[in-house]
CSV table of C-alpha atoms in Angstrom, one decimal:
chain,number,residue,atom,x,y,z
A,16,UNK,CA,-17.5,27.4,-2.3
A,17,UNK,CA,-20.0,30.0,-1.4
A,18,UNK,CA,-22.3,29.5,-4.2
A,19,UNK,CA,-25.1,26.6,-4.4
A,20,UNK,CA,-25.1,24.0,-6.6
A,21,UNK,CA,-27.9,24.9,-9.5
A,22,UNK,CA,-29.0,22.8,-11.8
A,23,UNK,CA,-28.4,22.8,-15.0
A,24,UNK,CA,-25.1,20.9,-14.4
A,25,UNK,CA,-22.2,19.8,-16.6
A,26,UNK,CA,-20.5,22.3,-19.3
A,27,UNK,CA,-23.6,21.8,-21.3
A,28,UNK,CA,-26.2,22.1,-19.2
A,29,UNK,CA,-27.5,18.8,-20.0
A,30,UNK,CA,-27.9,17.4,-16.3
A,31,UNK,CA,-31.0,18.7,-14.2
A,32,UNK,CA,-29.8,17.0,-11.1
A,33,UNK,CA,-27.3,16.1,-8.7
A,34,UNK,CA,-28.4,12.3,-8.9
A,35,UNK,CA,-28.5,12.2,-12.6
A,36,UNK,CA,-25.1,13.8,-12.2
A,37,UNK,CA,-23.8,10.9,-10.0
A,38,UNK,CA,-25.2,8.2,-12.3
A,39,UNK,CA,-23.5,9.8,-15.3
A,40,UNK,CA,-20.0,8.9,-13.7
A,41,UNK,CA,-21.6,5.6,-12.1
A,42,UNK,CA,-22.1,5.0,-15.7
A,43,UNK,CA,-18.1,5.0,-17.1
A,44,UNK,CA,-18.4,8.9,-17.1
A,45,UNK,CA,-20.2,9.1,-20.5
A,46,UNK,CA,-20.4,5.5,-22.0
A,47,UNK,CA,-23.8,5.1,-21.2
A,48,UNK,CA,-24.7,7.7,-23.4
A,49,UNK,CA,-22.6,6.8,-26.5
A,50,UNK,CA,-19.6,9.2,-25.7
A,51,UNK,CA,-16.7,7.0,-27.2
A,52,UNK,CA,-13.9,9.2,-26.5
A,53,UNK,CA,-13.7,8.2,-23.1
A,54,UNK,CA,-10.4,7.8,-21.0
A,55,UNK,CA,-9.8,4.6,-20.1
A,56,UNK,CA,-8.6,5.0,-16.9
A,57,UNK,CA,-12.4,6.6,-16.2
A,58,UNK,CA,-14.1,3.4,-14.9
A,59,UNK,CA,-17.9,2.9,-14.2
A,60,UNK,CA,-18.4,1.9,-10.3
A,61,UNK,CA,-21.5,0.5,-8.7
A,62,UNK,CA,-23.7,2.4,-5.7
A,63,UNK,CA,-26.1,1.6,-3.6
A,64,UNK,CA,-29.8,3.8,-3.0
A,65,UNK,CA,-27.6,4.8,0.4
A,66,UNK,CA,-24.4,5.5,-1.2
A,67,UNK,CA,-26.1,7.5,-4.3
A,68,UNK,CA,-28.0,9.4,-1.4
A,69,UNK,CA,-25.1,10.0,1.1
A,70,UNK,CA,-23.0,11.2,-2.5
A,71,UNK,CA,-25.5,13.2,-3.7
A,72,UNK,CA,-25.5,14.8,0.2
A,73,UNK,CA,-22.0,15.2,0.0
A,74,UNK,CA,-21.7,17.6,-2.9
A,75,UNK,CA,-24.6,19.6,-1.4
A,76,UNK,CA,-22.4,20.5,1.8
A,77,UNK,CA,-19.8,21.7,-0.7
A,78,UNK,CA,-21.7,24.7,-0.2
A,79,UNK,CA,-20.7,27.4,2.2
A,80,UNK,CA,-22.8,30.5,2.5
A,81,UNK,CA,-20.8,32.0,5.2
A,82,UNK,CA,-18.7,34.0,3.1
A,83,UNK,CA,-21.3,35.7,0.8
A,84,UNK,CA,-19.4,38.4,-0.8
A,85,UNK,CA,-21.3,41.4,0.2
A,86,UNK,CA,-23.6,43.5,-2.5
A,87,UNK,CA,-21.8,47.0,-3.4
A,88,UNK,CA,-24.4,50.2,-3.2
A,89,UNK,CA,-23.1,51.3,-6.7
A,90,UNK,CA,-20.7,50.3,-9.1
A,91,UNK,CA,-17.8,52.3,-11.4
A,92,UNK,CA,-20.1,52.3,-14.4
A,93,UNK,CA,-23.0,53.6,-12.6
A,94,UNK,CA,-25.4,51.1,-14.2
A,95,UNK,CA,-28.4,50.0,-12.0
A,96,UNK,CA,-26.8,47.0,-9.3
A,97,UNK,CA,-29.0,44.1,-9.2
A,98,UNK,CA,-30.3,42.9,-5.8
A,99,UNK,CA,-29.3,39.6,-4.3
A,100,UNK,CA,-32.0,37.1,-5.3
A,101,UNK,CA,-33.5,34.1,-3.4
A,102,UNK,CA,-32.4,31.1,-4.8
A,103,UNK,CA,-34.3,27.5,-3.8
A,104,UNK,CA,-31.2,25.7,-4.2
A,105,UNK,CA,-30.1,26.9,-0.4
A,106,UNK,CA,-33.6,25.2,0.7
A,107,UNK,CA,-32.2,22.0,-0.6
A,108,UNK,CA,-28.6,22.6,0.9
A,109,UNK,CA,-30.5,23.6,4.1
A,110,UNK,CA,-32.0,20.0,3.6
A,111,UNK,CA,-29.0,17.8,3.0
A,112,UNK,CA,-26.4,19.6,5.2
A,113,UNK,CA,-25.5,18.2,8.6
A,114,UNK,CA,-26.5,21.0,11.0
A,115,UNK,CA,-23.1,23.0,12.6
A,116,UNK,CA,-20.8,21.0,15.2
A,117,UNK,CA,-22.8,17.8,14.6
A,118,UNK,CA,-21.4,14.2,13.3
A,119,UNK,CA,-23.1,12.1,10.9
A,120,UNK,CA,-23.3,9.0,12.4
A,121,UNK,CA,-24.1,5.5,11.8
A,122,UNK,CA,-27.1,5.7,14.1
A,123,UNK,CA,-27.0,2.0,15.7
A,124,UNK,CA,-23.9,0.1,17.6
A,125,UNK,CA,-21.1,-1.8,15.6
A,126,UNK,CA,-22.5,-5.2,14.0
A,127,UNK,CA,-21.0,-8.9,13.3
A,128,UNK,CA,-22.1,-9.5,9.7
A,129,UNK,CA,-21.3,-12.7,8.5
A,130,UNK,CA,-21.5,-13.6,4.6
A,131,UNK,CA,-24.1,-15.8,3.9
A,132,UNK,CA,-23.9,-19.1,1.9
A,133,UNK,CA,-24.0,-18.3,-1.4
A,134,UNK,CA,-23.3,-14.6,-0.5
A,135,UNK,CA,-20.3,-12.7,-1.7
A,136,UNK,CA,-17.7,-11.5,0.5
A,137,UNK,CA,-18.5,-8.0,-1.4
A,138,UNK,CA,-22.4,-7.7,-0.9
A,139,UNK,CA,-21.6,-8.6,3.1
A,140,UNK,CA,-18.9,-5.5,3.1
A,141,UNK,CA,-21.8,-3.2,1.2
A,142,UNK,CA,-24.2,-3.5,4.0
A,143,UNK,CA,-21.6,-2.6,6.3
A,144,UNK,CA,-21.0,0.5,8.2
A,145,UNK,CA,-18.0,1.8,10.2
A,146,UNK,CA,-16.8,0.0,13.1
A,147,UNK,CA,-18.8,-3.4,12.0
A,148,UNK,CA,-17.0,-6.8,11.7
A,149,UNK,CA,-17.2,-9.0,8.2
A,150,UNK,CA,-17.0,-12.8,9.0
A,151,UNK,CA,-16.2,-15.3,6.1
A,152,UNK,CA,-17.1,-19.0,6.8
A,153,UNK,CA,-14.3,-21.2,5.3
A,154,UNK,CA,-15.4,-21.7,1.5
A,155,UNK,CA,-13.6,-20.7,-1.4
A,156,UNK,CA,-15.0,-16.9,-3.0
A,157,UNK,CA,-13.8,-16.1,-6.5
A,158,UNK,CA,-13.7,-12.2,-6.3
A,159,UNK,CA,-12.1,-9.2,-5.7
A,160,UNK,CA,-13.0,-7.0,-2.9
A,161,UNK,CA,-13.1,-3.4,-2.5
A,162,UNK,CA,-13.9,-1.8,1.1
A,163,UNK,CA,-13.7,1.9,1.6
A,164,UNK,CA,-15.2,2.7,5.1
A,165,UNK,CA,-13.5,3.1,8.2
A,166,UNK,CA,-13.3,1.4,11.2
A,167,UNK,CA,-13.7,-2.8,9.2
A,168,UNK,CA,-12.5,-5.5,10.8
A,169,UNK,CA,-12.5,-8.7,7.9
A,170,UNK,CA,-11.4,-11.9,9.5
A,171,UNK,CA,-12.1,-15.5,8.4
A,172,UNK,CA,-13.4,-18.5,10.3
A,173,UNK,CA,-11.3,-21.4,9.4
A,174,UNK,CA,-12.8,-24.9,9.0
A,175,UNK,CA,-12.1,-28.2,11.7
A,176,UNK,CA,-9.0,-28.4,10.4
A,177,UNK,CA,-7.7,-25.1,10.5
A,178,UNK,CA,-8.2,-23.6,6.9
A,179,UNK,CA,-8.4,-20.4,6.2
A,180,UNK,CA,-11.1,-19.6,3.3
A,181,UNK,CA,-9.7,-18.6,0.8
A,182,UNK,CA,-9.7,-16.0,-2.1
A,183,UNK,CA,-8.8,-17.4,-5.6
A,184,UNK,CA,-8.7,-14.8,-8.2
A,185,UNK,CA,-7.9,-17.9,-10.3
A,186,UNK,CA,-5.4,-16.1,-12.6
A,187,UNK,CA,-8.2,-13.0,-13.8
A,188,UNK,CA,-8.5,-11.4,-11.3
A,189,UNK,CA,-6.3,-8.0,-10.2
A,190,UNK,CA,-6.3,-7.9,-6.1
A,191,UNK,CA,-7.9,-9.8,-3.3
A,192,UNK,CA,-9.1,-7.0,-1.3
A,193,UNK,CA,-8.7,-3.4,-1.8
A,194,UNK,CA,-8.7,-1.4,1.4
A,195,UNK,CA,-8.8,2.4,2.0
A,196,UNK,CA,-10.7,3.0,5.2
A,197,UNK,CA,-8.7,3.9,8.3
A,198,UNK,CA,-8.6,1.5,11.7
A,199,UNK,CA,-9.0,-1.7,9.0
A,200,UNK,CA,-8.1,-5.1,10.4
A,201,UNK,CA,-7.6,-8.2,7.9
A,202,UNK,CA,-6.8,-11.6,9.1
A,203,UNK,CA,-7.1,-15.4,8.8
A,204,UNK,CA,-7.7,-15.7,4.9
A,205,UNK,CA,-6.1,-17.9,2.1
A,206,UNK,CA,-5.3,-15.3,-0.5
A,207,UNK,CA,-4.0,-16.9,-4.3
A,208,UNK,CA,-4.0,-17.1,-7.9
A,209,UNK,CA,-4.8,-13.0,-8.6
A,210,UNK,CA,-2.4,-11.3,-11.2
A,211,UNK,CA,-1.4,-8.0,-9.4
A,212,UNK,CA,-1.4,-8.4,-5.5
A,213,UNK,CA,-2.8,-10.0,-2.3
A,214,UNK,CA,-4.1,-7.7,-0.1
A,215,UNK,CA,-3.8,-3.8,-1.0
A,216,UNK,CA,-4.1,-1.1,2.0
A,217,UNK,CA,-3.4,2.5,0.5
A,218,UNK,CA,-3.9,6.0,2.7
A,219,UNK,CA,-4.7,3.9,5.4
A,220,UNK,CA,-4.2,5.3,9.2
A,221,UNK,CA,-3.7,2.2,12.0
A,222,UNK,CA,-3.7,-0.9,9.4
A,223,UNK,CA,-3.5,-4.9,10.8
A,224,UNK,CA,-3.0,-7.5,8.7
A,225,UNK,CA,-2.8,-11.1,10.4
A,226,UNK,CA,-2.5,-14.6,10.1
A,227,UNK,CA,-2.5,-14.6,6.1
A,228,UNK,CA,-1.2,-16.8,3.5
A,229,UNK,CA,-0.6,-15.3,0.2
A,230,UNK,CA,0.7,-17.4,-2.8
A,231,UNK,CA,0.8,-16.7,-6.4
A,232,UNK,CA,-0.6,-13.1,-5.9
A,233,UNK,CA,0.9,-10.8,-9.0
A,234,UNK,CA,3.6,-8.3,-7.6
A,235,UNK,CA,3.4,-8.3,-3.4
A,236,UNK,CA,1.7,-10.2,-1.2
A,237,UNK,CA,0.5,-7.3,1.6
A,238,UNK,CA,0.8,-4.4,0.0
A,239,UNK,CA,0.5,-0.9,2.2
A,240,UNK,CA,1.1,1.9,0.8
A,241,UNK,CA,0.6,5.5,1.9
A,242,UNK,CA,-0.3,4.6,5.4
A,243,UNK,CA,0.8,5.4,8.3
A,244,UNK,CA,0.7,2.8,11.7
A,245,UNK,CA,1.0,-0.6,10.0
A,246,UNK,CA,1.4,-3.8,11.5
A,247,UNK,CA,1.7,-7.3,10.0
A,248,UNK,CA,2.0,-10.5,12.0
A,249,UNK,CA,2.1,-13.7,10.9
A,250,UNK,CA,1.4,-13.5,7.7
A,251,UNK,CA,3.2,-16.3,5.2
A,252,UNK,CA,3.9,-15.2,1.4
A,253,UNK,CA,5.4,-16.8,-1.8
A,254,UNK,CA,5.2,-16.7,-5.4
A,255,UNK,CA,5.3,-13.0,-6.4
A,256,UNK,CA,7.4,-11.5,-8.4
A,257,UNK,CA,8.4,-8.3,-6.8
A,258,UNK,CA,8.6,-8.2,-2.5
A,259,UNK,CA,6.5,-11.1,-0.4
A,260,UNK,CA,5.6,-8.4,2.4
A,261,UNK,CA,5.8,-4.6,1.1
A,262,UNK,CA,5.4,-1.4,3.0
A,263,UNK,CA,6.0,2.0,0.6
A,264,UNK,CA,6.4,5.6,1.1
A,265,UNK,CA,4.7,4.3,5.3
A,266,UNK,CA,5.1,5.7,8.1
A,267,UNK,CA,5.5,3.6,11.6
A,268,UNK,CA,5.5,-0.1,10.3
A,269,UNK,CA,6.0,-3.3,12.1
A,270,UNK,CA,6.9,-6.6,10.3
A,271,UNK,CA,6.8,-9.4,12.6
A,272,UNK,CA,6.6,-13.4,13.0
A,273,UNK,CA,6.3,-13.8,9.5
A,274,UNK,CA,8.0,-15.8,6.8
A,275,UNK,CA,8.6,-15.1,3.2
A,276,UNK,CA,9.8,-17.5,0.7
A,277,UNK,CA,10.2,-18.2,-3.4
A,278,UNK,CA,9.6,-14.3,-4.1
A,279,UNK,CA,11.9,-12.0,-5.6
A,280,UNK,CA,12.1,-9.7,-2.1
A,281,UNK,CA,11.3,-11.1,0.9
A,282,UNK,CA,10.5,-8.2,2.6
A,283,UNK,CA,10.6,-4.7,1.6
A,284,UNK,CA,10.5,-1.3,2.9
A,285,UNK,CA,10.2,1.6,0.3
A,286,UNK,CA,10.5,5.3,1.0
A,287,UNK,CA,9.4,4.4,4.7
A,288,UNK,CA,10.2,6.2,8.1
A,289,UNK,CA,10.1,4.3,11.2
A,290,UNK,CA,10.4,0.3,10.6
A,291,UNK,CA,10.7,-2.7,12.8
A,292,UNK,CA,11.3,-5.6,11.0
A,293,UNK,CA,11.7,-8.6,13.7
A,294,UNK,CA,11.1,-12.4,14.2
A,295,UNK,CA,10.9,-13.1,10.7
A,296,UNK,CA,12.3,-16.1,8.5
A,297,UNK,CA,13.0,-15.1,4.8
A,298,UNK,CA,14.3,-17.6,2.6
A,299,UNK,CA,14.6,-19.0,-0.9
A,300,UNK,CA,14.1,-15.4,-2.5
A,301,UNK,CA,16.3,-13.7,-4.4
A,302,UNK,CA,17.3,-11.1,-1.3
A,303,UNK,CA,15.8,-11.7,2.2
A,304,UNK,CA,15.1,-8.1,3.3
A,305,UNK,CA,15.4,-5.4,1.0
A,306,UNK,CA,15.4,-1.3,3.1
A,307,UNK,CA,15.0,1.3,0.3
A,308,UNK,CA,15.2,4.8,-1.4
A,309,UNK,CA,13.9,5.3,-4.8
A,310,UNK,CA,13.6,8.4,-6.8
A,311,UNK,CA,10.6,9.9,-8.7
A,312,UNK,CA,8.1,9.0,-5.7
A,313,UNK,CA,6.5,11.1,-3.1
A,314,UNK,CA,8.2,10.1,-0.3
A,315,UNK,CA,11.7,11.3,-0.2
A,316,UNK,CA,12.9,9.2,2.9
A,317,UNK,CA,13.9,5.8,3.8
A,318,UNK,CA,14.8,6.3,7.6
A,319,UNK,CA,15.2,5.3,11.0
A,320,UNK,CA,14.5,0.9,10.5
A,321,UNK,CA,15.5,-1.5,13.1
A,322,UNK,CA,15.9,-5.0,12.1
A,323,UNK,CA,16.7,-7.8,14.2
A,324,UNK,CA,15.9,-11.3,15.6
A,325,UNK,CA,15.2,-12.5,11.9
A,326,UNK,CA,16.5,-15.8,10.2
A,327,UNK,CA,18.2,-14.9,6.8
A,328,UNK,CA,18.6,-17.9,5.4
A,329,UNK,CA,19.5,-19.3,1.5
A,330,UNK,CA,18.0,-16.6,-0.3
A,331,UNK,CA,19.8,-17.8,-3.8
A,332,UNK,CA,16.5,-17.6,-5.9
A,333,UNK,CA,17.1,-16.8,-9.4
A,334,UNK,CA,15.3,-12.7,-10.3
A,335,UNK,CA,12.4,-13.8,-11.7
A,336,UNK,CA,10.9,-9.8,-11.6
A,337,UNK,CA,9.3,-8.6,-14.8
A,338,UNK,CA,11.5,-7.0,-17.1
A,339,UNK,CA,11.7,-3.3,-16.5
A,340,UNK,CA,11.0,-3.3,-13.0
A,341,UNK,CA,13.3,-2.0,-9.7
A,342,UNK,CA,13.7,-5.6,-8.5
A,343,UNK,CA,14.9,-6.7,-11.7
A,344,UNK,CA,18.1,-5.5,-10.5
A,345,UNK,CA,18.2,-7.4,-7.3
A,346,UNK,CA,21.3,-9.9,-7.4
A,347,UNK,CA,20.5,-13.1,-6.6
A,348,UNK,CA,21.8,-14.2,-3.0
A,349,UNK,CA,22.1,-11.6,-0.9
A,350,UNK,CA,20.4,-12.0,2.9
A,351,UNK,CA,19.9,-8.2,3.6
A,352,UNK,CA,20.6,-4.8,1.3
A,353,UNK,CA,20.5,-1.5,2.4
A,354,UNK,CA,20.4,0.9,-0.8
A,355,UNK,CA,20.5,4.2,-0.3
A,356,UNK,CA,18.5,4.2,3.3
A,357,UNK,CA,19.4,6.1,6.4
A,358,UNK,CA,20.3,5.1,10.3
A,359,UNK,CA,19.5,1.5,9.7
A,360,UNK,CA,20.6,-1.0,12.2
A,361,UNK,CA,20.8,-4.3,11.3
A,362,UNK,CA,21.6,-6.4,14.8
A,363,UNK,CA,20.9,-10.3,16.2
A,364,UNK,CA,20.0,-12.0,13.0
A,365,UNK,CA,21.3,-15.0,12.0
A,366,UNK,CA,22.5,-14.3,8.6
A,367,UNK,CA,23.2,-17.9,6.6
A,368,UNK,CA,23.5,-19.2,3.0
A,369,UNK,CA,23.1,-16.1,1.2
A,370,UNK,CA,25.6,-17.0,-2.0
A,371,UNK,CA,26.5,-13.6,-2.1
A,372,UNK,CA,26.6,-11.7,0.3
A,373,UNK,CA,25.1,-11.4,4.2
A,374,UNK,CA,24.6,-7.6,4.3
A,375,UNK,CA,24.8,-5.4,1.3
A,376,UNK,CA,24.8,-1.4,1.7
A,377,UNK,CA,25.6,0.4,-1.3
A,378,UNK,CA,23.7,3.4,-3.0
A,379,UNK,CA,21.4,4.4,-6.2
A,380,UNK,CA,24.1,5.5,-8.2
A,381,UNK,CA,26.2,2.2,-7.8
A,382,UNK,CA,23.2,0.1,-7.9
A,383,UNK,CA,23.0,1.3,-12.1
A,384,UNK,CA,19.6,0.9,-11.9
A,385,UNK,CA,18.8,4.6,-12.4
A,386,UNK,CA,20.2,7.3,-15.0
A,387,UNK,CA,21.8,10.2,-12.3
A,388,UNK,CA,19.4,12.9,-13.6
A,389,UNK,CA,16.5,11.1,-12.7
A,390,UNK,CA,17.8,10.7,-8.9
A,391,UNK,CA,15.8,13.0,-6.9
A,392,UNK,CA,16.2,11.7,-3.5
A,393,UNK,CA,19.6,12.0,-1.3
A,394,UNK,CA,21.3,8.6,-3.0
A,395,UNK,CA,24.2,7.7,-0.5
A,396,UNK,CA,23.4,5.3,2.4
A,397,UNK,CA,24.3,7.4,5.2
A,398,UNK,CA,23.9,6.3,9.8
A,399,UNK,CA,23.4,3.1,9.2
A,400,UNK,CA,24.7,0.7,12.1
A,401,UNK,CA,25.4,-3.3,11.3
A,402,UNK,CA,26.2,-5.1,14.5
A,403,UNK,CA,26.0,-8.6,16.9
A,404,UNK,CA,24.9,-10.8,14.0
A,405,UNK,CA,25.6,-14.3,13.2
A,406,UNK,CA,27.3,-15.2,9.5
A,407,UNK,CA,27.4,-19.0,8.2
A,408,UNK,CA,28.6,-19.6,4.6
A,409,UNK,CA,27.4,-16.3,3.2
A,410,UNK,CA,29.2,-15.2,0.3
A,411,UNK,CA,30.7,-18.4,-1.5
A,412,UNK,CA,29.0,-18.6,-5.0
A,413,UNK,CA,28.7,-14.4,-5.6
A,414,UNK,CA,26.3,-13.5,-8.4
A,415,UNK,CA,28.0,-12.4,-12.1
A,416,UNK,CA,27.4,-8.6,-10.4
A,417,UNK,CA,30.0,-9.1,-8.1
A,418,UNK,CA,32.5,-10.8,-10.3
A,419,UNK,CA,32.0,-7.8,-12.8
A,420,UNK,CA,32.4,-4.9,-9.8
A,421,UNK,CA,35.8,-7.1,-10.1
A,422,UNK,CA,35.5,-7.5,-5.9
A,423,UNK,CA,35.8,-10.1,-3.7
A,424,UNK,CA,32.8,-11.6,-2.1
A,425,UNK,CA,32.3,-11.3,1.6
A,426,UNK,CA,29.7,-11.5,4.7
A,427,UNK,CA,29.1,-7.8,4.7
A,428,UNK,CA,29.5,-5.7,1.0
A,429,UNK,CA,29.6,-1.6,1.4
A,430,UNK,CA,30.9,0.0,-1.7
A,431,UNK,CA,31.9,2.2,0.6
A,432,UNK,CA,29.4,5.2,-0.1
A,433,UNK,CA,28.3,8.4,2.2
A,434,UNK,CA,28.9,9.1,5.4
A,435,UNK,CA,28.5,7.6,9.3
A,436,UNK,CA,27.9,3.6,8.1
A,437,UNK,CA,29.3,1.2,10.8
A,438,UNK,CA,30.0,-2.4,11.1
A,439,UNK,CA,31.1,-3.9,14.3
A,440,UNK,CA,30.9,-7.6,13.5
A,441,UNK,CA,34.0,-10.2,15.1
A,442,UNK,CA,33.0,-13.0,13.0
A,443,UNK,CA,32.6,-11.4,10.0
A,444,UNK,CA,34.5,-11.1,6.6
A,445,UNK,CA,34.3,-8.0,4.9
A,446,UNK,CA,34.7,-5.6,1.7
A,447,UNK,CA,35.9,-3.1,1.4
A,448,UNK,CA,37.9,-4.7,5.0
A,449,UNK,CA,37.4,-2.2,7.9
């Protein structure tokens, strides 16, 4: 903009400042001041004298005065043309602005800041500043987390024994942690007990999770979304009732050396380009490793995922999803499905016990989870390459799915949908057979 901010503010002119602006949404946008009629969805939030300040700062260097529009020397209706007047308010700009071509800055070096007994994990992460690290000594912290500053590294300290501490929303709670600052690093922590998800990483650039155990977290365990460079390693998850270890509408992810069990998905890539899912053990879900397209999101690709080296094992647990959402649909005991995704390959897993089916690739429209006006995204499984796996006792107990698509149950199921799919696997029954 190339006008300053002036006071009054707000459509009625009832704000003199920029602060008292900023404490009107700190304060639920209007509920401090009896408005009623207030979206729910607008929620209060708490700041610090350093966030108000560096806020406050923020909406003065909104204001450009580089394009001034310039003052004409007479206008059409020949009335008088008012000079351009000095207004104060660029003082104050001039005042909060960072100066042209410089940074703002942290002003000292990155800093270890470990939560105090009796501390919560949250007032450690507000005295932090990009590039610190935030140690937790084992203990168990009730709370939920939120860190929005680039450049954290969380990590526990486990006991003598090896325990992580551990976060316990203890049913109430919504997340553990809430991450949206790039370069973030999360590792050795207990996460359990919170009703919508573990750990949540969304618009992230270069995100690490590590060494986690998740249990009994709401709907997924690690949950990036958004981001682009993801990695998670070792991380453990069971108990939710949508996918263990998530990564949706991501770009570059690696999934690796974990182990996902008693979810719904084991592991799941939505609307992602460029996965590696590897070294992993998924069993005792309903499916092990679930590669996806859905419609009506912002990402319009699932693309170019390798996985291999993984143990599929047993993943007969009965759909436990909510009613009403995607994974409802999943059909108990299959090891790996493909729906709708693109130049997948699936090679050197072992693939064993899944009652229904080893491999699955079939697309949205056979999947009937989705009317075919609401399909917005390219629904036909199309490149995808399944080769050099191992197959034990796959298939022998298919779900009532099967039995109703009135086929026979195999190692690897294609309902024989788009275009370029291969399978190149000796030991291997199939249907349609190829």
């Amino acid at each position: 903009r190339n006008i300053a901010l002036t006071a009054p503010y707000m459509h009625d002119g009832s704000l003199a400042t920029l602060e008292e602006v900023v404490d009107f949404y700190a304060d639920g946008g209007g509920r401090a001041f009896g408005n009623e009629d207030v979206d729910v969805f607008v929620q209060g939030f708490e700041l610090s004298d350093q966030e108000r300040a560096d806020l406050v700062a923020f909406l003065y260097a909104l204001t450009d005065d580089s394009q001034q529009p310039d003052v004409p020397r007479e206008v059409p209706s020949g009335l008088p043309v008012i000079a351009r007047f000095e207004n104060d308010a660029w003082e104050q700009v001039a005042v909060h602005n960072v100066g042209s071509g410089e940074t703002a800055v942290s002003g000292r070096d990155p800093l270890i800041i470990i939560v105090q007994e009796g501390e919560s994990i949250q007032t450690a992460v507000d005295r932090a500043q990009p590039g610190d690290t935030i140690e937790i000594p084992y203990g168990i912290y009730h709370e939920r987390v939120v860190i929005d500053i680039n450049g954290i590294t969380v990590r526990g300290l486990p006991n003598s024994d090896g325990e992580s501490p551990i976060l316990d929303g203890e049913g109430k709670l919504s997340e553990g942690i809430i991450a949206s600052g790039n370069n973030f690093t999360v590792g050795n922590l207990h996460v359990r007990n919170y009703t919508d998800n573990g750990v949540l990483v969304e618009g992230v650039r270069n995100v690490h999770f590590h060494d986690i155990f998740a249990e009994n977290v709401g709907t997924y365990g690690i949950y990036p979304v958004q981001s682009t460079d993801v990695l998670v390693e070792r991380v453990e998850v069971t108990g939710v009732d949508d996918a263990g270890i998530y990564a949706g509408q991501c770009e570059n992810v690696i999934v690796r050396d974990s182990v996902a069990y008693g979810n719904v998905l084991g592991i799941e890539l939505e609307n992602t380009l460029g996965g590696e899912v590897y070294n992993n053990h998924t069993y005792d879900n309903t499916v092990g490793i679930f590669i996806v397209l859905l419609p009506q999101l912002t990402s319009k690709i699932s693309a170019n995922t390798k996985i291999y080296d993984n143990l599929v094992e047993n993943n007969n647990h009965e759909n436990f999803a909510p009613q009403g959402a995607i994974a409802r649909v999943a059909p108990p005991g299959v090891g790996v499905l493909l729906l709708a995704t693109d130049s997948a390959e699936v090679t050197n897993n072992t693939i064993t016990g899944n009652k229904t089916t080893g491999v699955a690739v079939f697309s949205l429209t056979r999947s009937g989870a989705f009317d075919v006006n609401e399909i917005d995204v390219g629904p036909l499984p199309e490149g995808n390459y399944v080769h050099d796996n191992l197959y034990e006792n796959n298939a022998n107990d298919p779900d009532e799915f099967v039995k109703q698509l009135g086929v026979p149950a195999a190692d690897i199921m294609w309902d024989a949908s788009g275009s370029n799919n291969r399978f190149n696997e000796d030991s291997a029954s199939y249907f349609p057979p190829l």
